[in-house]
Coordinates of C-alpha atoms and ligand atoms in Angstrom, one line a residue:
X1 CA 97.5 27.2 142.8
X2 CA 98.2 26.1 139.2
X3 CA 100.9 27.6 136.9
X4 CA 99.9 30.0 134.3
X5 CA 100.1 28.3 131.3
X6 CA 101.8 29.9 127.8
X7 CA 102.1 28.9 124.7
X8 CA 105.5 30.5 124.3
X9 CA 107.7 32.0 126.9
X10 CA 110.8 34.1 126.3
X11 CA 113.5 34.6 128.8
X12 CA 115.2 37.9 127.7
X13 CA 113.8 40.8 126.2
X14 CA 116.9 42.4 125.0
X15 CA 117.0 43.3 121.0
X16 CA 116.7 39.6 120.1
X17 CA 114.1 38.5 122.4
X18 CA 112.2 42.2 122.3
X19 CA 111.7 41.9 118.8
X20 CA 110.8 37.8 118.8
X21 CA 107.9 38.6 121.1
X22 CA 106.5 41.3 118.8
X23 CA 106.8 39.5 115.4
X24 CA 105.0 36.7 117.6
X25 CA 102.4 38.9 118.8
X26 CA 100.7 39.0 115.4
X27 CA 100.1 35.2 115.1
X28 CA 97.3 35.5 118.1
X29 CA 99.7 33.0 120.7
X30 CA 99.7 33.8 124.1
X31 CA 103.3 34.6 124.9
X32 CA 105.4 35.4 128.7
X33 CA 108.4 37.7 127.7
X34 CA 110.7 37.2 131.2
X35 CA 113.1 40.1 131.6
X36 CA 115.5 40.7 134.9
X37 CA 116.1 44.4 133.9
X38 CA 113.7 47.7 133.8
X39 CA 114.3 49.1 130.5
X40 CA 114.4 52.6 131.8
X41 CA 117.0 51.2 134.1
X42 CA 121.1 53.0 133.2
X43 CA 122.5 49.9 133.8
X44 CA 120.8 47.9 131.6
X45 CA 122.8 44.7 130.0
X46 CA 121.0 44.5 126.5
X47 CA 120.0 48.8 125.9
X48 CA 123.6 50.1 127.0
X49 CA 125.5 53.1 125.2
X50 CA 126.1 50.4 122.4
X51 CA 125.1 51.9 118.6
X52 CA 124.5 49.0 116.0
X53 CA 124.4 48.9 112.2
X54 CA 121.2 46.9 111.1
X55 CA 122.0 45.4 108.0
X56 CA 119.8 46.0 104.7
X57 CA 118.3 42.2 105.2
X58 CA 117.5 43.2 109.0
X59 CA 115.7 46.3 108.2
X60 CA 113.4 44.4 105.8
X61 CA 112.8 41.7 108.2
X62 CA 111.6 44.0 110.9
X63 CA 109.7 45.6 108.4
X64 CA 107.6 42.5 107.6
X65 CA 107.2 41.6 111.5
X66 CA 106.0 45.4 111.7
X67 CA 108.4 46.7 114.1
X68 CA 110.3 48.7 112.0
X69 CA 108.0 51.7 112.2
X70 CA 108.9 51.8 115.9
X71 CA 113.3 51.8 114.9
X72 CA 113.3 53.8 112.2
X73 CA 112.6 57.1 113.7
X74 CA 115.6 56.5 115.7
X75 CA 118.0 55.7 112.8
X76 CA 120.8 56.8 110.8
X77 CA 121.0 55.2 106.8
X78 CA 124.8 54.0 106.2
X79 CA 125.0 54.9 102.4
X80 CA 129.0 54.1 102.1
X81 CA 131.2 51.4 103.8
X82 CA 134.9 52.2 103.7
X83 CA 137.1 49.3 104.4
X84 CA 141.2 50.0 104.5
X85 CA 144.0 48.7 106.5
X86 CA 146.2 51.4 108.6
X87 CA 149.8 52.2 106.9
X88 CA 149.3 50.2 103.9
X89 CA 147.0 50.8 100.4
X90 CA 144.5 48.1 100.2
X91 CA 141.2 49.6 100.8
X92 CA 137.6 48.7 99.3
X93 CA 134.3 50.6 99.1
X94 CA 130.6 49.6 99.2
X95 CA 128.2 52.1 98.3
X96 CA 123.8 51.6 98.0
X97 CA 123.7 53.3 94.9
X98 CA 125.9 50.3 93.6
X99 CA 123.4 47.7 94.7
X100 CA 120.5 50.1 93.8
X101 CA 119.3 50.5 97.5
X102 CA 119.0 53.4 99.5
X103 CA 120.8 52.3 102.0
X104 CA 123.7 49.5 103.3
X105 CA 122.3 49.5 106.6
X106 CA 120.7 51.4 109.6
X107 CA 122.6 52.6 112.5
X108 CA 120.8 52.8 115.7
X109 CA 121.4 53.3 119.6
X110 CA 120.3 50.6 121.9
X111 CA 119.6 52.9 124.8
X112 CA 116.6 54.0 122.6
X113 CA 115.7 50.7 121.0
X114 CA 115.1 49.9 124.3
X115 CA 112.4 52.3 125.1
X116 CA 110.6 52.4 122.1
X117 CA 110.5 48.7 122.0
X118 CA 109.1 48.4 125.3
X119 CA 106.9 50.9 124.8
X120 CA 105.5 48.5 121.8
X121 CA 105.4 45.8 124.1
X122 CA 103.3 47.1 126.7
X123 CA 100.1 47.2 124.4
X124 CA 101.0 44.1 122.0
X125 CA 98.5 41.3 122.0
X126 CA 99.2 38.2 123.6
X127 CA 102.2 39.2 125.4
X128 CA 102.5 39.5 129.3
X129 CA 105.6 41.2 130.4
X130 CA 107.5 39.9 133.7
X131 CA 109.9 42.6 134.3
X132 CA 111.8 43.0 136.5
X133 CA 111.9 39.3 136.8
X134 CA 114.1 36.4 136.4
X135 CA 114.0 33.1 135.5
X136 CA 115.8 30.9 138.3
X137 CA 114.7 27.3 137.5
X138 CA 114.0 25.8 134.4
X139 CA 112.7 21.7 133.5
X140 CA 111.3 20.6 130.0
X141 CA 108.9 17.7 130.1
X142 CA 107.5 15.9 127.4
X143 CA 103.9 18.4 127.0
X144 CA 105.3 21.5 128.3
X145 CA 108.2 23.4 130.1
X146 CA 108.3 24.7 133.9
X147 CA 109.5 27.5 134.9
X148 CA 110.1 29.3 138.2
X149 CA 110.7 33.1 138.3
X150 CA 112.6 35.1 141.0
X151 CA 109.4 36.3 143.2
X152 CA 108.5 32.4 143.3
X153 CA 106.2 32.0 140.6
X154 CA 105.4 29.2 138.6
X155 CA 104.5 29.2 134.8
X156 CA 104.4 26.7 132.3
X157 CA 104.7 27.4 128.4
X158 CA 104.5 24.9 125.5
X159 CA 108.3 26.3 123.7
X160 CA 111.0 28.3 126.1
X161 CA 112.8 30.3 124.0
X162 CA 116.2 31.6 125.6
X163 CA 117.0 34.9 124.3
X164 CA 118.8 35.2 127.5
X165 CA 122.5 36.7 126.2
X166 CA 126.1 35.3 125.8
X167 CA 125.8 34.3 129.4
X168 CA 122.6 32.2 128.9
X169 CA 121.3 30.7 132.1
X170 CA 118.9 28.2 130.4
X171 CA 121.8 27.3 128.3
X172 CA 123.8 26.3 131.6
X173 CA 120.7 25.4 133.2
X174 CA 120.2 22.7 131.0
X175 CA 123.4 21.8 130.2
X176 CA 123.5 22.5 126.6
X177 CA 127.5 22.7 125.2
X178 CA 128.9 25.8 123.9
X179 CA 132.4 26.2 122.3
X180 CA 133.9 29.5 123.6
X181 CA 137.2 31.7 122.2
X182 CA 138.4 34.1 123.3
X183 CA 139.8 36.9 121.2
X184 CA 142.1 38.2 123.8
X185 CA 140.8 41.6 122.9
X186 CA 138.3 44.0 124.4
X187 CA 136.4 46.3 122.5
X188 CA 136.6 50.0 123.8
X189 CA 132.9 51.8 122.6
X190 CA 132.5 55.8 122.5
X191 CA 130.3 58.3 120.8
X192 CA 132.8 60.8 119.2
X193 CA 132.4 64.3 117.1
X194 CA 134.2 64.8 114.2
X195 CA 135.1 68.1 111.9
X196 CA 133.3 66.8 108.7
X197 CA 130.3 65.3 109.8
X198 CA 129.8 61.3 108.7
X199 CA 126.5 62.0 106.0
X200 CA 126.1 58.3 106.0
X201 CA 129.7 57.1 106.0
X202 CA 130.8 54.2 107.8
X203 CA 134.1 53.2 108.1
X204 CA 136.3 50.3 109.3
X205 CA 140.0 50.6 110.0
X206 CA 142.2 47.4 110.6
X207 CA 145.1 49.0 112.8
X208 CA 148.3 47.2 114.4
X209 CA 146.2 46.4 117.9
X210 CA 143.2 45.7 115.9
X211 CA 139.7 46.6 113.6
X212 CA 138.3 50.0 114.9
X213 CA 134.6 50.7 113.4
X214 CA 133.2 54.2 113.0
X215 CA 129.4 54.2 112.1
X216 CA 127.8 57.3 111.2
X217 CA 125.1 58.3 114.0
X218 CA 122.1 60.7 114.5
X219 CA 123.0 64.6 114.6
X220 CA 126.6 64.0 112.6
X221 CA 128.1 62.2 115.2
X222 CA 129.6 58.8 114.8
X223 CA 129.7 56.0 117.2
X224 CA 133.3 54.1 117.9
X225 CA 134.1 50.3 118.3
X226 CA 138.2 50.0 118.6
X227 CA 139.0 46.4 118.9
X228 CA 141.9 46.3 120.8
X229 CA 144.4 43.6 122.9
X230 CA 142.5 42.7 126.5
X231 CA 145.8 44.0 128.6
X232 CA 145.7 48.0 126.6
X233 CA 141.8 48.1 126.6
X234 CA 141.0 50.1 130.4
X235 CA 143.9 51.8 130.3
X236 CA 142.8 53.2 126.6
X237 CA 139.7 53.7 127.6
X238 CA 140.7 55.3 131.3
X239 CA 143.2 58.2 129.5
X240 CA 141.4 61.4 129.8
X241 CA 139.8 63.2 126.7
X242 CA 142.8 64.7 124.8
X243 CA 144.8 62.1 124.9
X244 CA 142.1 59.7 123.9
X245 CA 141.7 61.6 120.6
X246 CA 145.0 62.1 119.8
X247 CA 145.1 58.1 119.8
X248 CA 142.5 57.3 118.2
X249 CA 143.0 60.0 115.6
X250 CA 146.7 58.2 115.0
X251 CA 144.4 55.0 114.1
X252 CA 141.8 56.2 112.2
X253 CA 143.9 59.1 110.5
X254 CA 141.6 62.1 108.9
X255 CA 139.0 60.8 106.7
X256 CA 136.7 62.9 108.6
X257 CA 138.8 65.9 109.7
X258 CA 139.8 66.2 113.5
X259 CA 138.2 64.2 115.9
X260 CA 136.9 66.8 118.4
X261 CA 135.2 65.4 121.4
X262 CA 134.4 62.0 122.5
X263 CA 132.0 61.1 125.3
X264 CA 132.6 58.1 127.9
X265 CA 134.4 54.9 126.7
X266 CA 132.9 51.2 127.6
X267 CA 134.6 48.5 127.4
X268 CA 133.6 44.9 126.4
X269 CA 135.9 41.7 126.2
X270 CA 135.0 40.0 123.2
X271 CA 134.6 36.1 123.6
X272 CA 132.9 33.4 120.5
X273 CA 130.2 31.7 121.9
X274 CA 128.7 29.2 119.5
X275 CA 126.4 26.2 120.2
X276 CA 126.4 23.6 117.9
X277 CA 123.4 22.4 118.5
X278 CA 120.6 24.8 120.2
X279 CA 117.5 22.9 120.2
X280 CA 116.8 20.8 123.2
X281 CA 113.6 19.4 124.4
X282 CA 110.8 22.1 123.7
X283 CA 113.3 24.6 123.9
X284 CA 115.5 27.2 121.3
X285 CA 118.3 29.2 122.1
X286 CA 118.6 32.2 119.9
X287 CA 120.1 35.1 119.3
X288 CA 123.6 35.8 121.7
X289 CA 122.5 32.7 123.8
X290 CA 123.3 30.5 120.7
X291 CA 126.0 32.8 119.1
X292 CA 128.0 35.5 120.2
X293 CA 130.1 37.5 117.9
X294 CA 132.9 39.5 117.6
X295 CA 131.6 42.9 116.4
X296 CA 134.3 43.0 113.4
X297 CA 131.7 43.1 110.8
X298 CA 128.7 43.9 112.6
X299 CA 126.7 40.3 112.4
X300 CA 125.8 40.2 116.3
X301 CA 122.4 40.9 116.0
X302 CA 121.4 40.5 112.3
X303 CA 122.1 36.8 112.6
X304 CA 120.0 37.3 115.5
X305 CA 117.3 38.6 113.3
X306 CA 117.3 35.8 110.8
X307 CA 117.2 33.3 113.5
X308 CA 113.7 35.6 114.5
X309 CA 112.6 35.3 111.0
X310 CA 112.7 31.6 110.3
X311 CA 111.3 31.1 114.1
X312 CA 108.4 32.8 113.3
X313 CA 107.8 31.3 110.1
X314 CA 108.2 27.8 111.1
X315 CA 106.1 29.0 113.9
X316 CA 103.8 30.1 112.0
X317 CA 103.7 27.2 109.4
X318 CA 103.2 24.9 112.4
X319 CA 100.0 26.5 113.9
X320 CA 98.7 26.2 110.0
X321 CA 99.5 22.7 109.6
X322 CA 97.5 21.7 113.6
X323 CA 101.3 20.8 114.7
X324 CA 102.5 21.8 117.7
X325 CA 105.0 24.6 117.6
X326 CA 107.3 23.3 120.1
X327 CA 107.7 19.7 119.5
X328 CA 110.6 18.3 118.5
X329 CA 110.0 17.7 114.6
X330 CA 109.1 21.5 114.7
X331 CA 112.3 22.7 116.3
X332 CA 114.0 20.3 113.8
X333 CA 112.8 22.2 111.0
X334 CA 113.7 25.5 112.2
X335 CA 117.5 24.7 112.9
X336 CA 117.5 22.3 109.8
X337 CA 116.7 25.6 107.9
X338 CA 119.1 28.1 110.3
X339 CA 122.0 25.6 110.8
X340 CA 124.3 26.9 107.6
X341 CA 124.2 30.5 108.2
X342 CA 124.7 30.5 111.8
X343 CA 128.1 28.4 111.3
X344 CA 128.8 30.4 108.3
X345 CA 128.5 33.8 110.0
X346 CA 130.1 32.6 113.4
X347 CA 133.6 31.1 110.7
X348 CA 133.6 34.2 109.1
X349 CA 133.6 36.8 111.3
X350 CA 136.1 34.9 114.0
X351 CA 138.3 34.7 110.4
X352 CA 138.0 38.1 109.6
X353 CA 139.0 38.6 113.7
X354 CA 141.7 36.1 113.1
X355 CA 143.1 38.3 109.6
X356 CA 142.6 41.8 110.4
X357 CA 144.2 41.3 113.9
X358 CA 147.6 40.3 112.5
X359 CA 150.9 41.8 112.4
X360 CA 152.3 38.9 110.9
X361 CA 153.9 39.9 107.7
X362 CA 152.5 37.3 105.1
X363 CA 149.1 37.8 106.6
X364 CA 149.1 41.7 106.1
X365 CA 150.7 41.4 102.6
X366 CA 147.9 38.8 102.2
X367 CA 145.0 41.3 103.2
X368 CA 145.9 44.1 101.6
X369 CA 146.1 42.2 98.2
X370 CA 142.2 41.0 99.0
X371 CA 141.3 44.5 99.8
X372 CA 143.2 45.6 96.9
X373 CA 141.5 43.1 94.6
X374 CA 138.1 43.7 96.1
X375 CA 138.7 47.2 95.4
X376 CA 138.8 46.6 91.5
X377 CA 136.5 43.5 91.0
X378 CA 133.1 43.6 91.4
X379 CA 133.1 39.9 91.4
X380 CA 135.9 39.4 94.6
X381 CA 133.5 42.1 96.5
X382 CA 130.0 40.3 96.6
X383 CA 130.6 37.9 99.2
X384 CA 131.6 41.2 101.8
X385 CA 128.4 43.2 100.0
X386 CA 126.2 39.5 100.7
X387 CA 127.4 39.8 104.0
X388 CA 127.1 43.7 104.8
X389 CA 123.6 43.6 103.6
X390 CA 122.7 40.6 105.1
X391 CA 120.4 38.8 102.5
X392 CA 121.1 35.1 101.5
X393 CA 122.3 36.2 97.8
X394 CA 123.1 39.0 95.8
Ligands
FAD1 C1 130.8 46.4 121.0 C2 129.6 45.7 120.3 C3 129.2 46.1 119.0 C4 128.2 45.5 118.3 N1 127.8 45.9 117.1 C5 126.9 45.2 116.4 C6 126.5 45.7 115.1 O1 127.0 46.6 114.5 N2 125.5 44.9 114.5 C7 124.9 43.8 115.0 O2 124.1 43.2 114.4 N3 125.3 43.4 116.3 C8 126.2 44.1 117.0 N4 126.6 43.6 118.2 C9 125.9 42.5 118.8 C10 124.5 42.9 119.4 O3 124.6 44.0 120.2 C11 123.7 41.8 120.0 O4 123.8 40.6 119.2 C12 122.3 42.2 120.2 O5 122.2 43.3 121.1 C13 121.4 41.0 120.6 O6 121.6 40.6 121.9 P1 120.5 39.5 122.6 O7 119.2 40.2 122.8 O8 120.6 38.2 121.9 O9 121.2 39.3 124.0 P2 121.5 40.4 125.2 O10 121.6 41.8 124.6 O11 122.6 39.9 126.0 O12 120.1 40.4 126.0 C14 119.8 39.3 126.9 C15 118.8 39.8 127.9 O13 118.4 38.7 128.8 C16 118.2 39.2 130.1 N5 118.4 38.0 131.0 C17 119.6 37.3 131.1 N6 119.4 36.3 132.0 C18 118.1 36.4 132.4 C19 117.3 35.6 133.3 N7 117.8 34.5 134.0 N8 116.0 36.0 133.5 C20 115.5 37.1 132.8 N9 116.2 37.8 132.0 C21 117.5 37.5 131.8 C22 119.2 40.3 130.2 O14 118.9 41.2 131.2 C23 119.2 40.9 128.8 O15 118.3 42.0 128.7 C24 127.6 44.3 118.9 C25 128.0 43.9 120.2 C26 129.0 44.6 120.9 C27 129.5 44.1 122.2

C-alpha cells in the first residue's frame, strides 16, 4: 500500500505546532498535524497547568492567521508591567496607555488553549489530525520526507516541520546540533489568590534565589513562575500551603495585599536549548524544538509565534511564485529572515537569567542602577518595551 502523501506534516501539536497548522490551513495545502498526546488528556506535555503572557506582537499575529477569535475568550489583558529587584530601589514600569495600546500582552492558560485549539483543528481545511500518535522514524530524500508513525503507518509529506518540544525527536533523529545550558534552576509554577485582585497587573520580582513572575489571570487570580536554584525547587514546592505563602509572600512582599491561597505547585528545570542552524533537508524545526527559553521574560512562545509568521509567509510567497515550499532555497529564505531575532531573543533572555540571578555585589549594584535609569528615561526603557511587546521596533 502506498504512503499517504502531504504537502506539509507537523510533528507536535502543542501551542507552536497547533497554531502553525491553523495559519496553514488557510493557504488550501493539505497538511498531517502528528501529535502523541489527547488534548483532553491531564497529563498533557504542551496544555499543562502553565499560564503564558502573549505579547502585544503575538496577539496581532494570531489575529491575522485568524486564531485569535478562538484565545481571546480565554484571556486576561496585562495593562501594567512592574519590574523591581527584592531589598533594593531600582524598579521600572511599563504601562499600554504609554505606548497607546490597550494592552502589554494577553495572559492565558494552556490547559484551555489546548481545548479550544483542538476544537479549531477538528474542522479546519486541509488538516488531518494523527492523535494519539507518534512519529518513530523519520528520512528526508531529495522530493519528499518519510515518515513512520507509532501504529506502523507510513506517510510521506513534501516539508516536516518539528514542532516537537525542547526534547525534539526529529532533531535527534536527524542528528541536527543543539547547544544546551543549564540554568541550574527549576521553575516552581502555581495559581495563587491574592487580597487586592491583579486588574491587569503583572509583576516581576528578581529575589536572592532568583526572578519570580506574577501574571494577572482570569477571575482576579494570578498565576506564579518563581525561578529558583535546582537543589530548593521540590522541596519549595513540596511544603504544605501555609508555609508556601508565607515564602513566597517574603519574596514578593505586598504589592497586592496577602497572598491567600495557592493551588498545586509544578515544577520545571529550566535548560537553553538553541540550534544554530534548524533547517535540514526539507525539514524546519520551530518553536521549543529550535529554542528553548528560560521563562524570565516571557519569550518562550512569542518567538515561537514569529518563527509561525515568517513560515507561513515564506510559505505562502513560495506557492505564489510555482516554487516548492520545502526546498532548500525556500527554507533558506525563511531562516535567512528568522536567524537575528532567534539569536537575539535566546542572548537576551539567558543574560537577563545570568543578571537577575546574581548575588554578586557589583552585579546587583549594576542592575538596580539599569532599573533605576530605566525608571526615569523613556529612551533606556524601549528596548525592555520592544521586547515585552514583541514587535521588531517601537
Ligand atoms: C514555567 C514556564 C513559563 C513560561 N512562560 C511563558 C510566557 O509567559 N510566554 C511565552 O511566550 N512562553 C512561555 N513559556 C514557553 C512556552 O510555554 C512554550 O514556548 C510554548 O508552550 C510552545 O511550546 P512548543 O509547542 O514549541 O513545544 P511543546 O509545548 O513542548 O509541545 C511539543 C508537542 O510535541 C509532542 N511530541 C513530542 N514528540 C513527539 C513525537 N515523536 N510524535 C508526536 N508528537 C510529539 C508533545 O506531545 C507536545 O504536545 C514558558 C515555559 C515555562 C516552562
Amino acid at each position: 500500500m502506498s504512503a499517504h502523501h502531504y504537502d506539509i506534516a507537523i510533528v507536535g501539536g502543542g501551542m507552536s505546532g497547533a497554531c502553525l497548522a491553523l495559519a496553514l490551513s488557510r493557504l488550501s495545502l493539505t497538511v498531517a498535524l502528528i501529535e502523541a498526546t489527547p488534548p483532553d488528556s491531564s497529563r498533557h506535555p504542551a496544555f499543562d497547568a502553565r499560564a503564558i503572557a502573549l505579547s502585544a506582537g503575538s496577539v496581532q499575529a494570531l489575529e491575522r492567521h485568524g486564531i485569535w477569535p478562538s484565545l481571546a475568550p480565554l484571556c486576561e489583558p496585562i495593562t501594567h508591567i512592574h519590574v523591581s529587584d527584592a531589598g533594593h530601589l531600582g524598579q521600572a514600569h511599563l504601562s499600554a496607555a504609554e505606548y497607546h495600546l490597550p494592552a502589554l500582552g494577553q495572559v492565558i492558560e494552556l490547559s484551555g488553549a489546548g481545548l479550544a485549539l483542538q476544537a479549531r483543528l477538528a474542522s479546519a481545511p486541509g488538516i488531518t489530525l494523527y492523535c494519539p500518535m507518534s512519529l518513530k522514524a523519520v528520512q528526508p530524500e531529495e522530493a519528499r520526507v518519510n515518515l513512520t508513525l507509532s501504529d506502523g503507518r507510513s506517510l510521506t509529506a513534501g516539508l516536516l516541520v518539528a514542532a516537537d518540544g525542547g526534547h525534539s525527536f526529529v532533531r535527534e533523529a536527524l542528528k541536527i546540533p543543539a547547544e544546551r545550558h543549564d540554568f541550574g534552576q527549576s521553575a516552581v509554577i502555581a495559581t495563587v489568590k491574592t487580597a487586592e485582585a491583579p486588574g491587569g497587573r503583572a509583576f516581576e520580582r528578581f529575589t536572592a534565589g532568583g526572578p519570580l513572575a506574577l501574571l494577572p489571570m482570569q477571575e482576579g487570580l494570578s498565576s506564579l513562575v518563581w525561578s529558583v536554584p535546582r537543589a530548593q525547587a521540590d522541596a519549595l514546592a513540596a511544603l504544605p500551603d501555609g508555609a508556601f505563602l508565607a515564602a513566597l509572600q517574603r519574596a514578593f512582599g505586598w504589592r497586592l495585599g496577602r497572598i491567600e491561597q495557592t493551588g498545586v505547585r509544578h515544577v520545571y528545570p529550566l535548560i537553553m536549548t538553541q540550534v544554530s542552524w534548524p533547517v535540514a533537508q526539507r525539514t524546519v524545526l520551530l518553536g521549543n524544538a529550535a529554542h528553548l527559553l528560560h521563562p524570565i521574560a516571557g519569550q518562550g512562545f512569542n518567538l515561537g509565534m514569529r518563527d509561525i509568521d515568517v513560515l507561513v509567509r515564506t510559505v505562502a510567497e513560495a506557492l505564489a511564485a510555482g516554487d516548492d515550499p520545502g526546498s532548500h532555497a525556500v527554507l533558506c529564505r525563511y531562516w535567512q529572515q528568522r536567524r537575528d531575532d532567534q539569536a537575539r531573543t535566546v542572548w537576551l533572555t539567558s543574560s537577563l537569567a545570568q543578571l537577575f540571578s546574581n548575588d554578586d555585589l557589583p552585579l546587583v549594584a549594576g542592575r538596580n542602577l539599569i532599573l533605576t535609569l530605566m525608571g526615569r528615561c523613556q529612551a533606556l526603557k524601549a528596548p525592555l518595551a520592544r521586547q515585552t511587546l514583541g514587535f521588531g521596533s517601537l
